[in-house]
Amino acid sequence: MKRALTLILFLIAVSSTCLYAQTTLKGKVSDNASPLPGVSVINNNTKQVVITDQNGQFQIPVSQGNTITFSYIGYVSKTISYSNQTSLNLVLDAASTSLDEMVVVGYAKQKKATLTGSVSALSGEEIGQRAVASLSTALQGKMAGVTIQQTSGQPGADGSNIRIRGIGSINSTTFPLVLVDGIETDINQVDMNVVESVSVLKDAASASIYGSRASNGVILITTKRGKKGDVKTTYAGYTTLQRPTNMPDPVSAWEYLQAELNSLDNAGVSVSPTQREQQLRLIEQQRTLKPDNWNRYDTDWKAETIKDNAFMHNHNVTVSGGGEKISFFGSGSFLGQDGLIVNNNYRRTNLLLNADANLLSWAKFSLNTSLRESNTLAPGVNTPKSIINKALYMLPTLSAARELDGNWGYGKNGDNPTAQAYDSGEQKSKGTETIVNGTLTLTPIAGFEVLGQYSYRTVTGRGRSLIKPYTVSLKGNVLGNYPAQDDLTESWNQTIRNFYRLQTSYEKTINKHFAKLLVGYQAEDNTFTSFFGSKNGFELGRYYLSNGDGASATSGGGATEWAMMSGYARLNYNYAQKYLLEVNGRYDGSSRFTRDNRWGFFPSVSAGWVVSQESFMAKTQKFIDQLKLRVSYGLLGNQDIGNYPYAATVNTGYGYYLGDGKELATGVAQVALSNSNISWETSKQFDVGIDVAMFKDKLTLTADYYVKRIEDMLLRFPLPYYAGMQPAFSNAGSMENKGWEIALGYKNKINEFNYGITVSLNDNRNKITDLRGQNSQDRTQVEGYPNGGVWGYLSDGYFQSWEDVANSPKLSGSARPGFVKYKKIYSGPGVDPLLLDSRDIVYLGDPFPHYEYGVTLTAGWKNFDFTAFIQGIGQRSAFLSGVGLKPFANGANLFRHQLDYWTPENPNAAYPILVPEANANDNFVKSDKWVRNANYTRLKNVVLGYTLPKATAQKLKLSSLRLYVSAQNLFTISNFYDGYDPEVSYGGSVGGEFYPIMQTYTFGLNLSF
């Protein structure tokens, strides 16, 4: 009995031990196509972690009932319960996250998860949400570190300025290199409907493979291609109503006349009783009686010249499809945009055909062809911008826009903006661009690729500028024609660019090691030719160069050419997609420098660490999809300072008196000094960044800090006036850009409602670090300060009394109560404390935008979609000069906001005491009173769309149908000058000139069938 009991107890113990004993689970993890190395295998009960090998295999101790989790970046994690399996074959499904997206980089594509450079990317779908005329404007606020400023709304010239991480030069271009399918072109001539993706290479690691062309960053645009399947046709079109965002409001005739009289009294200018009585009577008549355009004029030049609204429309048709051997994508677009004045519009037609042919299983040929034609129309006399601004500041009392006798009003000595818009001739420009781009790609063995590319691009421009005098009169008296002489100029120019590229690459994975080597050769040559002819004195309205006065005929022309040759290479390496390394290098030769200085080498190195792949991060992999750290350093160059600046050249058109008779002989002269030793500007760039993706890609974060130092800047230092020539270029300066940028995104879905928000914020600080002590006289370049920095006096309110004037520092003896009061900054022996001079000028601010931000809100419910985009900047110093600031400037009218001027009863007015222009100079010098912060917050774009249910669309024989309404620049919050847009660029010969940015309202339709 005892033996039996002992045996039973022994068997129970053995069974219990067997039941809870550990064993080893072996298995393999794959993604249906291939093994997955580096997968984390976690025993959730023992917390033990193992990693799959290069064949996706693993071994892990387990016990009955343990749960094991398998996780890998870019794939959906899986958890199983162990139940006496001896082996396991597990398949992980790829997660649909942005980390798996392929991003276009220099000469290739890379998975976003393994990027080590700083690259921002947008899809064509994101770009197409904004119904605007220019692709550059559609990118605004979408990418951190990319400054995009729309400075004008003029048709054909409303594209935005793009700068990536500050400015890269002082005397050279500061805009990035733009490549469309590898070929350089104008971003604003690209049809947004054909864009597949846009990548912006921001640091040296991503851009150095473009070497000397990439000092200001690189924008890579890829166009759509055909896909295998049935032929698909789409139509996208919209109609837009445009109106100005903001414009100043001129005062009426009686208000102007009253202000004129007040200004004379304020300045102490003597006005006789007879003159005063006459002026007061005229003011009362203008105030109470309507203008009769004979005795009284009160012309609203703004209403007579500028339209309240202008239309724009765009239409695009695409056809795409393909089979086993050939696929294609074809597109045709038309854009029509009217301006705010008559005889001002822009028309653009784009045609594109992309075709791909699979010649063999290992050979593919791609052909991209595109044709673009643009036509711009403007009045013959003055630019549209100038005409608009004259209409704003022209005096209402001068004449009618059109007199009672039917002739145009005399205006200001014949200068009549309304007449110039309607009847001064025409300026026509026609631009044509043709690109043929062929690429042959061979992949004879796995991982090995050979690519050859040739592109031929021609850009042809033709201009016709016709000035036709118009007849002007005043009170029934014909006063002649303006301008005095007709003129016809016809011009033609053409740029031809040949582009050649040969490239090979090889990639290989061995165990957990992946490497790819890319090597290429590139060359291009550019030829520019031009000519023009001009005549005047035409008869019978026959404005052709075959007519006209032969004695007035002039002609000219020219030609230039330059070439580049380059070799480049890139090595990518990663270990288990955890440790990342990239090395780039480019060797450039430019014909713009002498043989000894022609070649430059531009390398970069970058590394990345995917921290989230480490075993110690295993517990976080349930909610952290990726945590990656990046660092890079590299060199870029710049040679874009014109053709052959090292050479001493002579110009024709000079005359010399020779011989005893002093007879005039034609000759030539050297007009600029030369320096044959000049070479590349060099940009040294450092970048450190972090990329985070969490909660299955719902939350994403990218942040970067960078330092960009430009050395050996090509500068021109001033010469003594008696040298008589322009100075030569020298590699003799340095500049620095420091900045940071953050991009944050969140998206989610609750049942049928999806929503998301993306936020970008960045700031860049520019500083000139070395000018060899040669600060510019106008202080636009000063060591230790930003390029183009704003300098001026510090204001101290207004002089409130004559005693205040007597005891305070001032610019001149013309100061009086109500004038702007300034602070004395400089003091020392022999310095008059009551007299201001240039030594009292201080730094006031940076004209470059700071704290730029963009916020995009998206939402969708069932068939409705909604997008709102808010964009703005936190700081930018801007000075508005001339007519835009100073009452009566250049004989101009006043704007309504300028009526808030100083009087003893209004001591804190916005403007100083009103005096005639000749007496007001001290009040409107550059100072902190007039240097405004042009910060703003703008509701840039709103879109509401509705997509027809699929079943309904199919009944209409359509694949899809979407209707939408959109608005651009709906409202702006700003403390800038009244009537002026804080984003616009102001200038011109009379100051403050601009073409307003447009507020738009759009109705659009997208359909496919």
Tab-separated table of N, CA, C and O in Angstrom, residues 580-651:
chain	number	residue	atom	x	y	z
A	580	LEU	N	22.493	53.496	-39.729
A	580	LEU	CA	22.411	53.989	-41.103
A	580	LEU	C	23.590	54.905	-41.405
A	580	LEU	O	23.986	55.722	-40.570
A	581	LEU	N	24.110	54.773	-42.602
A	581	LEU	CA	25.236	55.616	-43.023
A	581	LEU	C	25.073	55.972	-44.493
A	581	LEU	O	24.685	55.120	-45.313
A	582	GLU	N	25.354	57.230	-44.827
A	582	GLU	CA	25.332	57.654	-46.233
A	582	GLU	C	26.498	58.598	-46.482
A	582	GLU	O	26.738	59.526	-45.697
A	583	VAL	N	27.221	58.356	-47.574
A	583	VAL	CA	28.341	59.197	-47.973
A	583	VAL	C	28.094	59.652	-49.405
A	583	VAL	O	27.812	58.821	-50.281
A	584	ASN	N	28.168	60.967	-49.643
A	584	ASN	CA	27.968	61.533	-50.978
A	584	ASN	C	29.191	62.335	-51.391
A	584	ASN	O	29.911	62.879	-50.550
A	585	GLY	N	29.382	62.432	-52.669
A	585	GLY	CA	30.442	63.293	-53.172
A	585	GLY	C	30.172	63.675	-54.614
A	585	GLY	O	29.616	62.883	-55.386
A	586	ARG	N	30.537	64.896	-54.966
A	586	ARG	CA	30.391	65.361	-56.349
A	586	ARG	C	31.612	66.207	-56.704
A	586	ARG	O	32.067	67.036	-55.908
A	587	TYR	N	32.085	65.996	-57.916
A	587	TYR	CA	33.244	66.718	-58.434
A	587	TYR	C	32.761	67.510	-59.637
A	587	TYR	O	32.405	66.947	-60.673
A	588	ASP	N	32.703	68.850	-59.476
A	588	ASP	CA	32.122	69.732	-60.488
A	588	ASP	C	33.193	70.536	-61.192
A	588	ASP	O	34.120	71.055	-60.547
A	589	GLY	N	33.004	70.703	-62.493
A	589	GLY	CA	33.832	71.616	-63.264
A	589	GLY	C	32.954	72.598	-64.010
A	589	GLY	O	32.006	72.195	-64.687
A	590	SER	N	33.252	73.901	-63.878
A	590	SER	CA	32.436	74.940	-64.492
A	590	SER	C	33.276	75.804	-65.410
A	590	SER	O	34.395	76.212	-65.050
A	591	SER	N	32.731	76.111	-66.563
A	591	SER	CA	33.429	76.982	-67.512
A	591	SER	C	33.435	78.431	-67.056
A	591	SER	O	34.094	79.269	-67.675
A	592	ARG	N	32.727	78.743	-65.969
A	592	ARG	CA	32.648	80.119	-65.500
A	592	ARG	C	33.907	80.549	-64.736
A	592	ARG	O	34.012	81.702	-64.336
A	593	PHE	N	34.827	79.620	-64.513
A	593	PHE	CA	36.080	79.952	-63.844
A	593	PHE	C	37.255	79.558	-64.731
A	593	PHE	O	37.116	78.799	-65.704
A	594	THR	N	38.435	80.046	-64.378
A	594	THR	CA	39.625	79.721	-65.156
A	594	THR	C	39.981	78.246	-64.979
A	594	THR	O	39.507	77.573	-64.055
A	595	ARG	N	40.859	77.777	-65.846
A	595	ARG	CA	41.227	76.364	-65.824
A	595	ARG	C	41.777	75.938	-64.457
A	595	ARG	O	41.502	74.839	-63.977
A	596	ASP	N	42.539	76.799	-63.811
A	596	ASP	CA	43.147	76.438	-62.531
A	596	ASP	C	42.142	76.410	-61.383
A	596	ASP	O	42.403	75.801	-60.343
A	597	ASN	N	41.017	77.094	-61.537
A	597	ASN	CA	40.031	77.178	-60.460
A	597	ASN	C	38.693	76.555	-60.842
A	597	ASN	O	37.688	76.791	-60.182
A	598	ARG	N	38.699	75.780	-61.873
A	598	ARG	CA	37.444	75.304	-62.472
A	598	ARG	C	36.779	74.203	-61.652
A	598	ARG	O	35.552	74.117	-61.620
A	599	TRP	N	37.576	73.365	-60.996
A	599	TRP	CA	37.024	72.161	-60.380
A	599	TRP	C	36.851	72.329	-58.876
A	599	TRP	O	37.678	72.950	-58.210
A	600	GLY	N	35.757	71.777	-58.384
A	600	GLY	CA	35.486	71.797	-56.952
A	600	GLY	C	34.911	70.466	-56.506
A	600	GLY	O	34.163	69.807	-57.243
A	601	PHE	N	35.258	70.054	-55.289
A	601	PHE	CA	34.774	68.790	-54.738
A	601	PHE	C	33.854	69.088	-53.568
A	601	PHE	O	34.185	69.878	-52.680
A	602	PHE	N	32.672	68.441	-53.564
A	602	PHE	CA	31.646	68.743	-52.568
A	602	PHE	C	31.147	67.442	-51.937
A	602	PHE	O	30.240	66.790	-52.479
A	603	PRO	N	31.738	67.056	-50.800
A	603	PRO	CA	31.355	65.806	-50.147
A	603	PRO	C	30.367	66.035	-48.999
A	603	PRO	O	30.174	67.153	-48.525
A	604	SER	N	29.762	64.952	-48.547
A	604	SER	CA	28.936	65.003	-47.341
A	604	SER	C	28.880	63.615	-46.734
A	604	SER	O	29.066	62.601	-47.416
A	605	VAL	N	28.620	63.575	-45.443
A	605	VAL	CA	28.435	62.308	-44.743
A	605	VAL	C	27.289	62.484	-43.760
A	605	VAL	O	27.131	63.537	-43.145
A	606	SER	N	26.462	61.460	-43.631
A	606	SER	CA	25.348	61.507	-42.692
A	606	SER	C	25.157	60.131	-42.080
A	606	SER	O	25.488	59.108	-42.689
A	607	ALA	N	24.637	60.109	-40.871
A	607	ALA	CA	24.415	58.858	-40.165
A	607	ALA	C	23.092	58.915	-39.431
A	607	ALA	O	22.600	59.998	-39.069
A	608	GLY	N	22.507	57.756	-39.234
A	608	GLY	CA	21.251	57.670	-38.505
A	608	GLY	C	21.241	56.482	-37.577
A	608	GLY	O	21.880	55.456	-37.845
A	609	TRP	N	20.542	56.631	-36.473
A	609	TRP	CA	20.397	55.544	-35.491
A	609	TRP	C	18.910	55.371	-35.215
A	609	TRP	O	18.264	56.267	-34.683
A	610	VAL	N	18.363	54.210	-35.615
A	610	VAL	CA	16.958	53.914	-35.364
A	610	VAL	C	16.869	53.316	-33.966
A	610	VAL	O	16.969	52.094	-33.771
A	611	VAL	N	16.708	54.178	-33.001
A	611	VAL	CA	16.728	53.774	-31.596
A	611	VAL	C	15.610	52.789	-31.294
A	611	VAL	O	15.761	51.872	-30.480
A	612	SER	N	14.488	52.962	-31.946
A	612	SER	CA	13.334	52.109	-31.683
A	612	SER	C	13.565	50.657	-32.060
A	612	SER	O	12.796	49.784	-31.651
A	613	GLN	N	14.624	50.358	-32.807
A	613	GLN	CA	14.935	48.989	-33.192
A	613	GLN	C	15.772	48.267	-32.149
A	613	GLN	O	15.981	47.063	-32.250
A	614	GLU	N	16.265	49.006	-31.168
A	614	GLU	CA	17.103	48.393	-30.150
A	614	GLU	C	16.261	47.516	-29.218
A	614	GLU	O	15.078	47.783	-28.973
A	615	SER	N	16.905	46.478	-28.689
A	615	SER	CA	16.198	45.532	-27.821
A	615	SER	C	15.677	46.209	-26.553
A	615	SER	O	14.617	45.846	-26.042
A	616	PHE	N	16.420	47.224	-26.067
A	616	PHE	CA	15.962	47.891	-24.850
A	616	PHE	C	14.723	48.754	-25.093
A	616	PHE	O	14.133	49.280	-24.150
A	617	MET	N	14.327	48.891	-26.353
A	617	MET	CA	13.105	49.624	-26.684
A	617	MET	C	11.940	48.691	-26.978
A	617	MET	O	10.892	49.123	-27.434
A	618	ALA	N	12.148	47.399	-26.727
A	618	ALA	CA	11.125	46.418	-27.107
A	618	ALA	C	9.770	46.707	-26.480
A	618	ALA	O	8.724	46.559	-27.118
A	619	LYS	N	9.769	47.156	-25.233
A	619	LYS	CA	8.497	47.401	-24.561
A	619	LYS	C	7.738	48.582	-25.156
A	619	LYS	O	6.538	48.704	-24.964
A	620	THR	N	8.469	49.444	-25.829
A	620	THR	CA	7.828	50.644	-26.383
A	620	THR	C	7.334	50.438	-27.801
A	620	THR	O	6.681	51.328	-28.357
A	621	GLN	N	7.677	49.304	-28.402
A	621	GLN	CA	7.347	49.115	-29.814
A	621	GLN	C	5.852	48.972	-30.064
A	621	GLN	O	5.405	49.024	-31.201
A	622	LYS	N	5.095	48.815	-29.009
A	622	LYS	CA	3.651	48.764	-29.180
A	622	LYS	C	3.078	50.135	-29.543
A	622	LYS	O	2.025	50.217	-30.173
A	623	PHE	N	3.777	51.196	-29.125
A	623	PHE	CA	3.253	52.533	-29.432
A	623	PHE	C	4.262	53.426	-30.145
A	623	PHE	O	3.897	54.467	-30.673
A	624	ILE	N	5.542	53.064	-30.177
A	624	ILE	CA	6.528	53.818	-30.946
A	624	ILE	C	6.853	53.055	-32.217
A	624	ILE	O	7.457	51.982	-32.177
A	625	ASP	N	6.438	53.583	-33.343
A	625	ASP	CA	6.726	52.949	-34.623
A	625	ASP	C	8.163	53.198	-35.048
A	625	ASP	O	8.823	52.326	-35.597
A	626	GLN	N	8.641	54.411	-34.800
A	626	GLN	CA	10.025	54.726	-35.123
A	626	GLN	C	10.520	55.886	-34.272
A	626	GLN	O	9.813	56.859	-34.051
A	627	LEU	N	11.754	55.753	-33.820
A	627	LEU	CA	12.483	56.840	-33.175
A	627	LEU	C	13.872	56.839	-33.801
A	627	LEU	O	14.651	55.916	-33.592
A	628	LYS	N	14.138	57.838	-34.597
A	628	LYS	CA	15.392	57.869	-35.358
A	628	LYS	C	16.119	59.178	-35.092
A	628	LYS	O	15.519	60.263	-35.116
A	629	LEU	N	17.422	59.086	-34.869
A	629	LEU	CA	18.277	60.251	-34.722
A	629	LEU	C	19.153	60.374	-35.971
A	629	LEU	O	19.651	59.355	-36.487
A	630	ARG	N	19.346	61.613	-36.437
A	630	ARG	CA	20.126	61.860	-37.649
A	630	ARG	C	21.176	62.931	-37.390
A	630	ARG	O	20.952	63.855	-36.602
A	631	VAL	N	22.299	62.830	-38.088
A	631	VAL	CA	23.311	63.872	-38.044
A	631	VAL	C	24.018	63.894	-39.392
A	631	VAL	O	24.215	62.842	-40.022
A	632	SER	N	24.364	65.098	-39.872
A	632	SER	CA	25.010	65.192	-41.189
A	632	SER	C	25.939	66.392	-41.231
A	632	SER	O	25.772	67.361	-40.477
A	633	TYR	N	26.910	66.307	-42.136
A	633	TYR	CA	27.817	67.420	-42.387
A	633	TYR	C	28.266	67.325	-43.834
A	633	TYR	O	28.526	66.225	-44.353
A	634	GLY	N	28.349	68.468	-44.494
A	634	GLY	CA	28.774	68.434	-45.884
A	634	GLY	C	29.083	69.801	-46.438
A	634	GLY	O	28.871	70.830	-45.782
A	635	LEU	N	29.598	69.797	-47.661
A	635	LEU	CA	29.969	71.016	-48.370
A	635	LEU	C	29.162	71.126	-49.651
A	635	LEU	O	28.927	70.130	-50.344
A	636	LEU	N	28.756	72.360	-49.952
A	636	LEU	CA	28.090	72.662	-51.211
A	636	LEU	C	28.789	73.865	-51.833
A	636	LEU	O	29.518	74.594	-51.164
A	637	GLY	N	28.550	74.088	-53.111
A	637	GLY	CA	29.213	75.186	-53.799
A	637	GLY	C	28.232	76.099	-54.499
A	637	GLY	O	27.028	75.840	-54.561
A	638	ASN	N	28.761	77.187	-55.067
A	638	ASN	CA	27.948	78.123	-55.830
A	638	ASN	C	28.815	78.799	-56.878
A	638	ASN	O	29.890	79.312	-56.573
A	639	GLN	N	28.338	78.790	-58.130
A	639	GLN	CA	29.076	79.421	-59.213
A	639	GLN	C	28.175	80.273	-60.088
A	639	GLN	O	28.544	80.681	-61.177
A	640	ASP	N	26.969	80.560	-59.580
A	640	ASP	CA	25.969	81.252	-60.390
A	640	ASP	C	26.092	82.768	-60.230
A	640	ASP	O	25.261	83.424	-59.608
A	641	ILE	N	27.157	83.341	-60.789
A	641	ILE	CA	27.358	84.798	-60.719
A	641	ILE	C	27.521	85.380	-62.115
A	641	ILE	O	28.170	86.410	-62.302
A	642	GLY	N	26.907	84.736	-63.090
A	642	GLY	CA	27.042	85.218	-64.458
A	642	GLY	C	28.175	84.507	-65.173
A	642	GLY	O	28.940	83.743	-64.585
A	643	ASN	N	28.284	84.775	-66.454
A	643	ASN	CA	29.261	84.078	-67.272
A	643	ASN	C	30.612	84.773	-67.261
A	643	ASN	O	30.727	85.961	-67.553
A	644	TYR	N	31.633	84.042	-66.918
A	644	TYR	CA	33.029	84.464	-67.033
A	644	TYR	C	33.324	85.779	-66.315
A	644	TYR	O	33.882	86.702	-66.911
A	645	PRO	N	32.974	85.887	-65.043
A	645	PRO	CA	33.281	87.135	-64.322
A	645	PRO	C	34.777	87.315	-64.069
A	645	PRO	O	35.196	88.396	-63.667
A	646	TYR	N	35.566	86.260	-64.292
A	646	TYR	CA	37.011	86.378	-64.080
A	646	TYR	C	37.697	87.147	-65.203
A	646	TYR	O	38.839	87.595	-65.060
A	647	ALA	N	36.998	87.305	-66.354
A	647	ALA	CA	37.646	87.881	-67.529
A	647	ALA	C	37.458	89.395	-67.592
A	647	ALA	O	36.415	89.921	-67.211
A	648	ALA	N	38.472	90.079	-68.075
A	648	ALA	CA	38.371	91.514	-68.356
A	648	ALA	C	37.714	91.694	-69.714
A	648	ALA	O	38.216	91.198	-70.724
A	649	THR	N	36.583	92.356	-69.752
A	649	THR	CA	35.844	92.534	-70.995
A	649	THR	C	35.759	94.005	-71.360
A	649	THR	O	35.889	94.886	-70.503
A	650	VAL	N	35.548	94.259	-72.633
A	650	VAL	CA	35.390	95.626	-73.119
A	650	VAL	C	34.008	95.767	-73.728
A	650	VAL	O	33.448	94.811	-74.273
A	651	ASN	N	33.437	96.939	-73.602
A	651	ASN	CA	32.122	97.240	-74.149
A	651	ASN	C	32.243	98.229	-75.299
A	651	ASN	O	33.107	99.112	-75.291
